[in-house]
Amino acid sequence: MSIHIHPIKAFNDNYIWTLINDNNKQAIVIDPGQSAPVIDYLEAQGLELTAIWTTHHHHDHIGGVAELQEHFPMTHLVAHSEHNVDEDQTIKDGSKVNAWRCTAQVWDISGHTASHMAYVLDIEGSKHCFCGDTLFSGGCGRVFTGTIEQLYNSFKRLNGLPAETLLYPAHEYTASNMRFGLSIEPENIAIQQALLQAEEKTAQGIPTLPVTLAHERAANVFLRADVLSVISGVKAQLPLVDDKPLTVFTALRSLKNDF
Ligand SMILES: [Zn+2]
């Protein structure tokens, strides 16, 4: 079986990640905030939509769901009960979702919202994690209906995946996140290089995603809250009551809110 993964662009900076089965010309989309770009792409490629998976309830992730269900009546909709859609399969942490002969594990990675799910898909032994608005390359989601403690624990959980796991965030925020990272860790070569690459790719309209977890461990300050240079970079901007990773992570999130 051969599956490849393609980003359909939506709104200004959303990616609707699309799993494409090249053998049977079927497709699965994740977080279709808009229907038109999905329909256009699938029709141009001669693909049939067979499933939709959602990570959380924000409009830019579910806004196209109802129209896609109408357009492709056989579509199987996979969502959490709090995602405000009419799902066929209700998921929660520990659920399993099928993509043809592959299986995705559902992980609760709340914090951005209170019911934010990730899909960790295994394709022939390599892992692909669709992480919505929880982790961005070089950054992390804002806290809306979840809590900062949940978000921190979700980052810890994602960090437990194998280093070569590919991460598929739902937004192209890489360049601005790397600029924020350099305001904390100006000497970090991985962040310096990631910023240059992101600026080049963005200028050419090429996605900076997906990224490996290994890359994020080096270039995402939110995964580096226990690293001395990050702790001192935060302290230079904000007094900290202690050096605990959750305290540093919380301070990073609040500094990013004002960046
Ligand atoms: Zn969101």
PDB file of C-alpha atoms and ligand atoms in Angstrom:
ATOM      1  CA  MET A   1       0.000   0.000   0.000  1.00  0.00           C
ATOM      2  CA  SER A   2       1.266   3.420  -0.721  1.00  0.00           C
ATOM      3  CA  ILE A   3       0.041   6.437   1.232  1.00  0.00           C
ATOM      4  CA  HIS A   4       1.378   9.921   0.756  1.00  0.00           C
ATOM      5  CA  ILE A   5       0.526  13.051   2.721  1.00  0.00           C
ATOM      6  CA  HIS A   6      -0.230  16.388   1.086  1.00  0.00           C
ATOM      7  CA  PRO A   7      -1.014  19.812   2.628  1.00  0.00           C
ATOM      8  CA  ILE A   8      -4.032  21.617   1.144  1.00  0.00           C
ATOM      9  CA  LYS A   9      -3.718  25.315   1.944  1.00  0.00           C
ATOM     10  CA  ALA A  10      -6.719  27.097   3.475  1.00  0.00           C
ATOM     11  CA  PHE A  11      -7.343  30.605   4.849  1.00  0.00           C
ATOM     12  CA  ASN A  12      -4.067  32.538   5.292  1.00  0.00           C
ATOM     13  CA  ASP A  13      -1.864  29.957   6.939  1.00  0.00           C
ATOM     14  CA  ASN A  14      -3.855  26.750   7.618  1.00  0.00           C
ATOM     15  CA  TYR A  15      -2.867  23.357   6.260  1.00  0.00           C
ATOM     16  CA  ILE A  16      -5.529  20.694   5.737  1.00  0.00           C
ATOM     17  CA  TRP A  17      -3.358  17.568   5.869  1.00  0.00           C
ATOM     18  CA  THR A  18      -4.565  15.003   3.358  1.00  0.00           C
ATOM     19  CA  LEU A  19      -3.761  11.282   3.397  1.00  0.00           C
ATOM     20  CA  ILE A  20      -3.856   9.908  -0.125  1.00  0.00           C
ATOM     21  CA  ASN A  21      -3.992   6.218  -0.968  1.00  0.00           C
ATOM     22  CA  ASP A  22      -2.371   5.999  -4.396  1.00  0.00           C
ATOM     23  CA  ASN A  23      -3.683   2.477  -5.016  1.00  0.00           C
ATOM     24  CA  ASN A  24      -7.416   3.126  -4.678  1.00  0.00           C
ATOM     25  CA  LYS A  25      -7.478   6.934  -5.149  1.00  0.00           C
ATOM     26  CA  GLN A  26      -9.179   7.514  -1.796  1.00  0.00           C
ATOM     27  CA  ALA A  27      -8.356  10.374   0.562  1.00  0.00           C
ATOM     28  CA  ILE A  28      -8.738  11.329   4.224  1.00  0.00           C
ATOM     29  CA  VAL A  29      -8.559  14.977   5.315  1.00  0.00           C
ATOM     30  CA  ILE A  30      -7.684  16.291   8.758  1.00  0.00           C
ATOM     31  CA  ASP A  31      -9.221  19.539  10.064  1.00  0.00           C
ATOM     32  CA  PRO A  32     -10.954  20.893   6.937  1.00  0.00           C
ATOM     33  CA  GLY A  33     -11.652  24.476   7.997  1.00  0.00           C
ATOM     34  CA  GLN A  34     -12.878  25.172   4.460  1.00  0.00           C
ATOM     35  CA  SER A  35     -14.534  22.856   1.949  1.00  0.00           C
ATOM     36  CA  ALA A  36     -13.766  24.590  -1.374  1.00  0.00           C
ATOM     37  CA  PRO A  37      -9.980  24.065  -1.437  1.00  0.00           C
ATOM     38  CA  VAL A  38     -10.510  20.390  -0.496  1.00  0.00           C
ATOM     39  CA  ILE A  39     -13.135  19.783  -3.193  1.00  0.00           C
ATOM     40  CA  ASP A  40     -10.995  21.586  -5.804  1.00  0.00           C
ATOM     41  CA  TYR A  41      -7.900  19.571  -4.945  1.00  0.00           C
ATOM     42  CA  LEU A  42      -9.633  16.177  -4.753  1.00  0.00           C
ATOM     43  CA  GLU A  43     -11.465  16.728  -8.037  1.00  0.00           C
ATOM     44  CA  ALA A  44      -8.304  17.873  -9.807  1.00  0.00           C
ATOM     45  CA  GLN A  45      -6.488  14.738  -8.581  1.00  0.00           C
ATOM     46  CA  GLY A  46      -9.400  12.352  -9.221  1.00  0.00           C
ATOM     47  CA  LEU A  47      -9.658  11.411  -5.534  1.00  0.00           C
ATOM     48  CA  GLU A  48     -12.660  10.324  -3.484  1.00  0.00           C
ATOM     49  CA  LEU A  49     -12.988  11.572   0.104  1.00  0.00           C
ATOM     50  CA  THR A  50     -13.668   8.674   2.452  1.00  0.00           C
ATOM     51  CA  ALA A  51     -12.991  10.129   5.908  1.00  0.00           C
ATOM     52  CA  ILE A  52     -12.539  13.354   7.877  1.00  0.00           C
ATOM     53  CA  TRP A  53     -10.694  13.513  11.198  1.00  0.00           C
ATOM     54  CA  THR A  54     -10.828  16.563  13.482  1.00  0.00           C
ATOM     55  CA  THR A  55      -8.381  17.593  16.221  1.00  0.00           C
ATOM     56  CA  HIS A  56     -10.472  20.298  17.942  1.00  0.00           C
ATOM     57  CA  HIS A  57     -13.592  22.425  17.573  1.00  0.00           C
ATOM     58  CA  HIS A  58     -12.197  25.762  16.320  1.00  0.00           C
ATOM     59  CA  HIS A  59     -13.911  27.081  13.201  1.00  0.00           C
ATOM     60  CA  ASP A  60     -10.739  27.100  11.092  1.00  0.00           C
ATOM     61  CA  HIS A  61     -10.534  23.324  11.694  1.00  0.00           C
ATOM     62  CA  ILE A  62     -14.181  22.222  11.299  1.00  0.00           C
ATOM     63  CA  GLY A  63     -15.735  24.998   9.149  1.00  0.00           C
ATOM     64  CA  GLY A  64     -15.741  22.867   5.980  1.00  0.00           C
ATOM     65  CA  VAL A  65     -16.944  19.608   7.563  1.00  0.00           C
ATOM     66  CA  ALA A  66     -20.712  19.882   6.927  1.00  0.00           C
ATOM     67  CA  GLU A  67     -20.273  20.880   3.268  1.00  0.00           C
ATOM     68  CA  LEU A  68     -17.805  18.053   2.686  1.00  0.00           C
ATOM     69  CA  GLN A  69     -20.254  15.575   4.231  1.00  0.00           C
ATOM     70  CA  GLU A  70     -22.899  16.822   1.809  1.00  0.00           C
ATOM     71  CA  HIS A  71     -20.568  16.689  -1.165  1.00  0.00           C
ATOM     72  CA  PHE A  72     -19.168  13.244  -0.287  1.00  0.00           C
ATOM     73  CA  PRO A  73     -22.083  11.442   1.446  1.00  0.00           C
ATOM     74  CA  MET A  74     -20.030   8.291   2.143  1.00  0.00           C
ATOM     75  CA  THR A  75     -17.484  10.228   4.227  1.00  0.00           C
ATOM     76  CA  HIS A  76     -16.814   8.746   7.667  1.00  0.00           C
ATOM     77  CA  LEU A  77     -16.450  11.574  10.209  1.00  0.00           C
ATOM     78  CA  VAL A  78     -14.156  10.964  13.171  1.00  0.00           C
ATOM     79  CA  ALA A  79     -14.285  13.490  16.039  1.00  0.00           C
ATOM     80  CA  HIS A  80     -14.460  13.991  19.800  1.00  0.00           C
ATOM     81  CA  SER A  81     -17.952  14.604  21.217  1.00  0.00           C
ATOM     82  CA  GLU A  82     -17.001  18.228  22.004  1.00  0.00           C
ATOM     83  CA  HIS A  83     -15.908  19.119  18.461  1.00  0.00           C
ATOM     84  CA  ASN A  84     -19.392  20.399  17.517  1.00  0.00           C
ATOM     85  CA  VAL A  85     -19.768  18.193  14.440  1.00  0.00           C
ATOM     86  CA  ASP A  86     -22.097  15.311  13.607  1.00  0.00           C
ATOM     87  CA  GLU A  87     -19.523  12.543  13.898  1.00  0.00           C
ATOM     88  CA  ASP A  88     -19.894   8.899  12.847  1.00  0.00           C
ATOM     89  CA  GLN A  89     -17.113   7.722  15.169  1.00  0.00           C
ATOM     90  CA  THR A  90     -16.691   9.383  18.569  1.00  0.00           C
ATOM     91  CA  ILE A  91     -13.098   9.306  19.738  1.00  0.00           C
ATOM     92  CA  LYS A  92     -11.226   9.984  22.952  1.00  0.00           C
ATOM     93  CA  ASP A  93      -7.756   9.251  24.297  1.00  0.00           C
ATOM     94  CA  GLY A  94      -6.846   5.653  23.448  1.00  0.00           C
ATOM     95  CA  SER A  95      -9.255   5.291  20.510  1.00  0.00           C
ATOM     96  CA  LYS A  96      -8.021   3.728  17.290  1.00  0.00           C
ATOM     97  CA  VAL A  97      -8.855   5.065  13.844  1.00  0.00           C
ATOM     98  CA  ASN A  98      -8.258   3.226  10.586  1.00  0.00           C
ATOM     99  CA  ALA A  99      -6.652   4.649   7.481  1.00  0.00           C
ATOM    100  CA  TRP A 100      -7.078   1.727   5.109  1.00  0.00           C
ATOM    101  CA  ARG A 101      -4.724  -0.931   6.492  1.00  0.00           C
ATOM    102  CA  CYS A 102      -2.897   1.531   8.764  1.00  0.00           C
ATOM    103  CA  THR A 103      -3.982   2.519  12.261  1.00  0.00           C
ATOM    104  CA  ALA A 104      -3.838   5.864  14.040  1.00  0.00           C
ATOM    105  CA  GLN A 105      -3.782   6.046  17.822  1.00  0.00           C
ATOM    106  CA  VAL A 106      -5.801   8.928  19.276  1.00  0.00           C
ATOM    107  CA  TRP A 107      -4.009  10.925  21.947  1.00  0.00           C
ATOM    108  CA  ASP A 108      -5.572  13.574  24.169  1.00  0.00           C
ATOM    109  CA  ILE A 109      -3.191  16.536  23.869  1.00  0.00           C
ATOM    110  CA  SER A 110      -5.424  19.201  25.406  1.00  0.00           C
ATOM    111  CA  GLY A 111      -4.338  22.640  26.576  1.00  0.00           C
ATOM    112  CA  HIS A 112      -5.095  24.805  23.518  1.00  0.00           C
ATOM    113  CA  THR A 113      -8.677  23.564  23.990  1.00  0.00           C
ATOM    114  CA  ALA A 114     -10.115  21.190  26.595  1.00  0.00           C
ATOM    115  CA  SER A 115     -10.699  18.367  24.080  1.00  0.00           C
ATOM    116  CA  HIS A 116      -7.799  18.584  21.651  1.00  0.00           C
ATOM    117  CA  MET A 117      -6.901  15.254  20.042  1.00  0.00           C
ATOM    118  CA  ALA A 118      -3.830  14.135  18.086  1.00  0.00           C
ATOM    119  CA  TYR A 119      -3.715  11.292  15.552  1.00  0.00           C
ATOM    120  CA  VAL A 120      -0.515   9.253  15.678  1.00  0.00           C
ATOM    121  CA  LEU A 121      -0.526   7.287  12.450  1.00  0.00           C
ATOM    122  CA  ASP A 122       1.827   4.378  11.828  1.00  0.00           C
ATOM    123  CA  ILE A 123       2.700   3.887   8.162  1.00  0.00           C
ATOM    124  CA  GLU A 124       4.942   0.855   7.717  1.00  0.00           C
ATOM    125  CA  GLY A 125       6.729   1.469  11.009  1.00  0.00           C
ATOM    126  CA  SER A 126       7.185   5.240  10.738  1.00  0.00           C
ATOM    127  CA  LYS A 127       5.076   7.561  12.857  1.00  0.00           C
ATOM    128  CA  HIS A 128       3.176  10.599  11.593  1.00  0.00           C
ATOM    129  CA  CYS A 129       1.585  12.811  14.264  1.00  0.00           C
ATOM    130  CA  PHE A 130      -1.205  15.233  13.323  1.00  0.00           C
ATOM    131  CA  CYS A 131      -1.043  17.638  16.247  1.00  0.00           C
ATOM    132  CA  GLY A 132      -3.480  20.416  15.257  1.00  0.00           C
ATOM    133  CA  ASP A 133      -2.901  23.632  17.204  1.00  0.00           C
ATOM    134  CA  THR A 134      -0.962  22.092  20.106  1.00  0.00           C
ATOM    135  CA  LEU A 135       2.596  22.143  18.779  1.00  0.00           C
ATOM    136  CA  PHE A 136       3.774  24.337  15.897  1.00  0.00           C
ATOM    137  CA  SER A 137       7.261  24.224  14.470  1.00  0.00           C
ATOM    138  CA  GLY A 138       9.235  26.374  16.925  1.00  0.00           C
ATOM    139  CA  GLY A 139       6.160  27.174  18.989  1.00  0.00           C
ATOM    140  CA  CYS A 140       2.985  26.117  20.726  1.00  0.00           C
ATOM    141  CA  GLY A 141      -0.714  26.932  20.645  1.00  0.00           C
ATOM    142  CA  ARG A 142      -2.353  29.545  22.826  1.00  0.00           C
ATOM    143  CA  VAL A 143      -4.391  28.453  25.814  1.00  0.00           C
ATOM    144  CA  PHE A 144      -8.118  28.935  25.111  1.00  0.00           C
ATOM    145  CA  THR A 145     -10.442  26.468  26.865  1.00  0.00           C
ATOM    146  CA  GLY A 146      -7.700  24.187  28.228  1.00  0.00           C
ATOM    147  CA  THR A 147      -5.066  24.969  30.866  1.00  0.00           C
ATOM    148  CA  ILE A 148      -1.341  25.699  30.687  1.00  0.00           C
ATOM    149  CA  GLU A 149      -0.697  22.572  32.820  1.00  0.00           C
ATOM    150  CA  GLN A 150      -2.544  20.447  30.234  1.00  0.00           C
ATOM    151  CA  LEU A 151      -0.559  22.063  27.422  1.00  0.00           C
ATOM    152  CA  TYR A 152       2.724  21.414  29.239  1.00  0.00           C
ATOM    153  CA  ASN A 153       1.774  17.759  29.813  1.00  0.00           C
ATOM    154  CA  SER A 154       0.750  17.428  26.159  1.00  0.00           C
ATOM    155  CA  PHE A 155       4.200  18.683  25.116  1.00  0.00           C
ATOM    156  CA  LYS A 156       5.816  16.158  27.465  1.00  0.00           C
ATOM    157  CA  ARG A 157       3.714  13.417  25.918  1.00  0.00           C
ATOM    158  CA  LEU A 158       4.531  14.420  22.326  1.00  0.00           C
ATOM    159  CA  ASN A 159       8.202  14.550  23.322  1.00  0.00           C
ATOM    160  CA  GLY A 160       7.968  10.855  24.193  1.00  0.00           C
ATOM    161  CA  LEU A 161       7.445   9.897  20.534  1.00  0.00           C
ATOM    162  CA  PRO A 162      10.447   8.508  18.620  1.00  0.00           C
ATOM    163  CA  ALA A 163      12.879  11.249  17.491  1.00  0.00           C
ATOM    164  CA  GLU A 164      12.236  10.547  13.793  1.00  0.00           C
ATOM    165  CA  THR A 165       8.432  11.003  14.139  1.00  0.00           C
ATOM    166  CA  LEU A 166       7.073  13.492  11.612  1.00  0.00           C
ATOM    167  CA  LEU A 167       4.894  16.226  13.144  1.00  0.00           C
ATOM    168  CA  TYR A 168       2.124  17.878  11.106  1.00  0.00           C
ATOM    169  CA  PRO A 169       0.893  21.095  12.781  1.00  0.00           C
ATOM    170  CA  ALA A 170      -2.148  22.822  11.247  1.00  0.00           C
ATOM    171  CA  HIS A 171      -0.592  26.270  10.714  1.00  0.00           C
ATOM    172  CA  GLU A 172       2.411  27.816   8.960  1.00  0.00           C
ATOM    173  CA  TYR A 173       3.759  29.865  11.874  1.00  0.00           C
ATOM    174  CA  THR A 174       7.364  28.678  11.650  1.00  0.00           C
ATOM    175  CA  ALA A 175       9.207  31.892  10.756  1.00  0.00           C
ATOM    176  CA  SER A 176       7.548  34.020  13.445  1.00  0.00           C
ATOM    177  CA  ASN A 177       7.996  31.251  16.035  1.00  0.00           C
ATOM    178  CA  MET A 178      11.718  30.983  15.232  1.00  0.00           C
ATOM    179  CA  ARG A 179      12.066  34.768  15.648  1.00  0.00           C
ATOM    180  CA  PHE A 180      10.495  34.392  19.094  1.00  0.00           C
ATOM    181  CA  GLY A 181      12.842  31.475  19.849  1.00  0.00           C
ATOM    182  CA  LEU A 182      15.854  33.659  19.024  1.00  0.00           C
ATOM    183  CA  SER A 183      14.595  36.320  21.457  1.00  0.00           C
ATOM    184  CA  ILE A 184      15.010  33.630  24.162  1.00  0.00           C
ATOM    185  CA  GLU A 185      18.038  31.713  22.826  1.00  0.00           C
ATOM    186  CA  PRO A 186      19.934  34.025  20.428  1.00  0.00           C
ATOM    187  CA  GLU A 187      22.923  31.621  20.218  1.00  0.00           C
ATOM    188  CA  ASN A 188      20.865  28.542  19.255  1.00  0.00           C
ATOM    189  CA  ILE A 189      22.216  27.497  15.833  1.00  0.00           C
ATOM    190  CA  ALA A 190      19.287  25.134  15.105  1.00  0.00           C
ATOM    191  CA  ILE A 191      16.840  28.049  15.550  1.00  0.00           C
ATOM    192  CA  GLN A 192      19.024  30.399  13.463  1.00  0.00           C
ATOM    193  CA  GLN A 193      19.115  27.863  10.609  1.00  0.00           C
ATOM    194  CA  ALA A 194      15.399  27.061  10.928  1.00  0.00           C
ATOM    195  CA  LEU A 195      14.549  30.760  10.622  1.00  0.00           C
ATOM    196  CA  LEU A 196      16.646  31.162   7.472  1.00  0.00           C
ATOM    197  CA  GLN A 197      15.090  28.062   5.893  1.00  0.00           C
ATOM    198  CA  ALA A 198      11.572  29.126   6.877  1.00  0.00           C
ATOM    199  CA  GLU A 199      12.052  32.575   5.356  1.00  0.00           C
ATOM    200  CA  GLU A 200      13.358  31.043   2.121  1.00  0.00           C
ATOM    201  CA  LYS A 201      10.565  28.483   1.863  1.00  0.00           C
ATOM    202  CA  THR A 202       7.835  30.962   2.797  1.00  0.00           C
ATOM    203  CA  ALA A 203       9.073  33.366   0.101  1.00  0.00           C
ATOM    204  CA  GLN A 204       8.676  30.524  -2.439  1.00  0.00           C
ATOM    205  CA  GLY A 205       5.289  29.407  -1.065  1.00  0.00           C
ATOM    206  CA  ILE A 206       6.715  26.055   0.103  1.00  0.00           C
ATOM    207  CA  PRO A 207       5.453  24.634   3.428  1.00  0.00           C
ATOM    208  CA  THR A 208       8.049  24.320   6.212  1.00  0.00           C
ATOM    209  CA  LEU A 209       6.116  21.289   7.479  1.00  0.00           C
ATOM    210  CA  PRO A 210       6.172  18.476   8.409  1.00  0.00           C
ATOM    211  CA  VAL A 211       9.140  18.515  10.793  1.00  0.00           C
ATOM    212  CA  THR A 212      10.763  15.763  12.821  1.00  0.00           C
ATOM    213  CA  LEU A 213      10.505  15.650  16.591  1.00  0.00           C
ATOM    214  CA  ALA A 214      14.337  15.640  16.661  1.00  0.00           C
ATOM    215  CA  HIS A 215      14.305  19.010  14.866  1.00  0.00           C
ATOM    216  CA  GLU A 216      11.774  20.407  17.338  1.00  0.00           C
ATOM    217  CA  ARG A 217      13.814  19.215  20.313  1.00  0.00           C
ATOM    218  CA  ALA A 218      16.655  21.375  18.986  1.00  0.00           C
ATOM    219  CA  ALA A 219      14.666  24.379  17.718  1.00  0.00           C
ATOM    220  CA  ASN A 220      11.444  24.668  19.744  1.00  0.00           C
ATOM    221  CA  VAL A 221      11.995  26.536  23.023  1.00  0.00           C
ATOM    222  CA  PHE A 222       8.713  25.112  24.392  1.00  0.00           C
ATOM    223  CA  LEU A 223      10.307  21.623  24.265  1.00  0.00           C
ATOM    224  CA  ARG A 224      13.448  23.055  25.890  1.00  0.00           C
ATOM    225  CA  ALA A 225      12.004  24.482  29.133  1.00  0.00           C
ATOM    226  CA  ASP A 226      14.564  22.476  31.139  1.00  0.00           C
ATOM    227  CA  VAL A 227      17.606  23.738  29.176  1.00  0.00           C
ATOM    228  CA  LEU A 228      19.858  26.227  30.967  1.00  0.00           C
ATOM    229  CA  SER A 229      20.084  28.686  28.033  1.00  0.00           C
ATOM    230  CA  VAL A 230      16.266  28.787  27.787  1.00  0.00           C
ATOM    231  CA  ILE A 231      15.830  29.281  31.527  1.00  0.00           C
ATOM    232  CA  SER A 232      18.320  32.174  31.546  1.00  0.00           C
ATOM    233  CA  GLY A 233      16.798  33.655  28.366  1.00  0.00           C
ATOM    234  CA  VAL A 234      13.369  33.693  30.010  1.00  0.00           C
ATOM    235  CA  LYS A 235      14.753  35.127  33.268  1.00  0.00           C
ATOM    236  CA  ALA A 236      16.317  37.997  31.327  1.00  0.00           C
ATOM    237  CA  GLN A 237      12.779  39.060  30.335  1.00  0.00           C
ATOM    238  CA  LEU A 238      10.581  37.906  33.202  1.00  0.00           C
ATOM    239  CA  PRO A 239      11.260  37.141  36.886  1.00  0.00           C
ATOM    240  CA  LEU A 240      10.628  33.466  37.726  1.00  0.00           C
ATOM    241  CA  VAL A 241       9.597  32.064  41.118  1.00  0.00           C
ATOM    242  CA  ASP A 242      11.561  28.880  40.378  1.00  0.00           C
ATOM    243  CA  ASP A 243      13.316  27.027  37.524  1.00  0.00           C
ATOM    244  CA  LYS A 244      10.803  24.182  37.214  1.00  0.00           C
ATOM    245  CA  PRO A 245      10.023  23.282  33.584  1.00  0.00           C
ATOM    246  CA  LEU A 246       6.299  24.078  34.031  1.00  0.00           C
ATOM    247  CA  THR A 247       7.182  27.541  35.413  1.00  0.00           C
ATOM    248  CA  VAL A 248       9.538  28.193  32.484  1.00  0.00           C
ATOM    249  CA  PHE A 249       7.008  26.827  29.959  1.00  0.00           C
ATOM    250  CA  THR A 250       4.270  29.075  31.412  1.00  0.00           C
ATOM    251  CA  ALA A 251       6.556  32.116  31.224  1.00  0.00           C
ATOM    252  CA  LEU A 252       7.474  31.268  27.603  1.00  0.00           C
ATOM    253  CA  ARG A 253       3.781  31.093  26.664  1.00  0.00           C
ATOM    254  CA  SER A 254       3.088  34.452  28.289  1.00  0.00           C
ATOM    255  CA  LEU A 255       6.136  36.094  26.640  1.00  0.00           C
ATOM    256  CA  LYS A 256       4.978  34.729  23.260  1.00  0.00           C
ATOM    257  CA  ASN A 257       1.511  36.245  23.816  1.00  0.00           C
ATOM    258  CA  ASP A 258       3.149  39.695  23.846  1.00  0.00           C
ATOM    259  CA  PHE A 259       5.805  39.030  21.193  1.00  0.00           C
TER     260      PHE A 259
HETATM  261 ZN    ZN B   1      -7.380  26.209  17.382  1.00  0.00          ZN
END
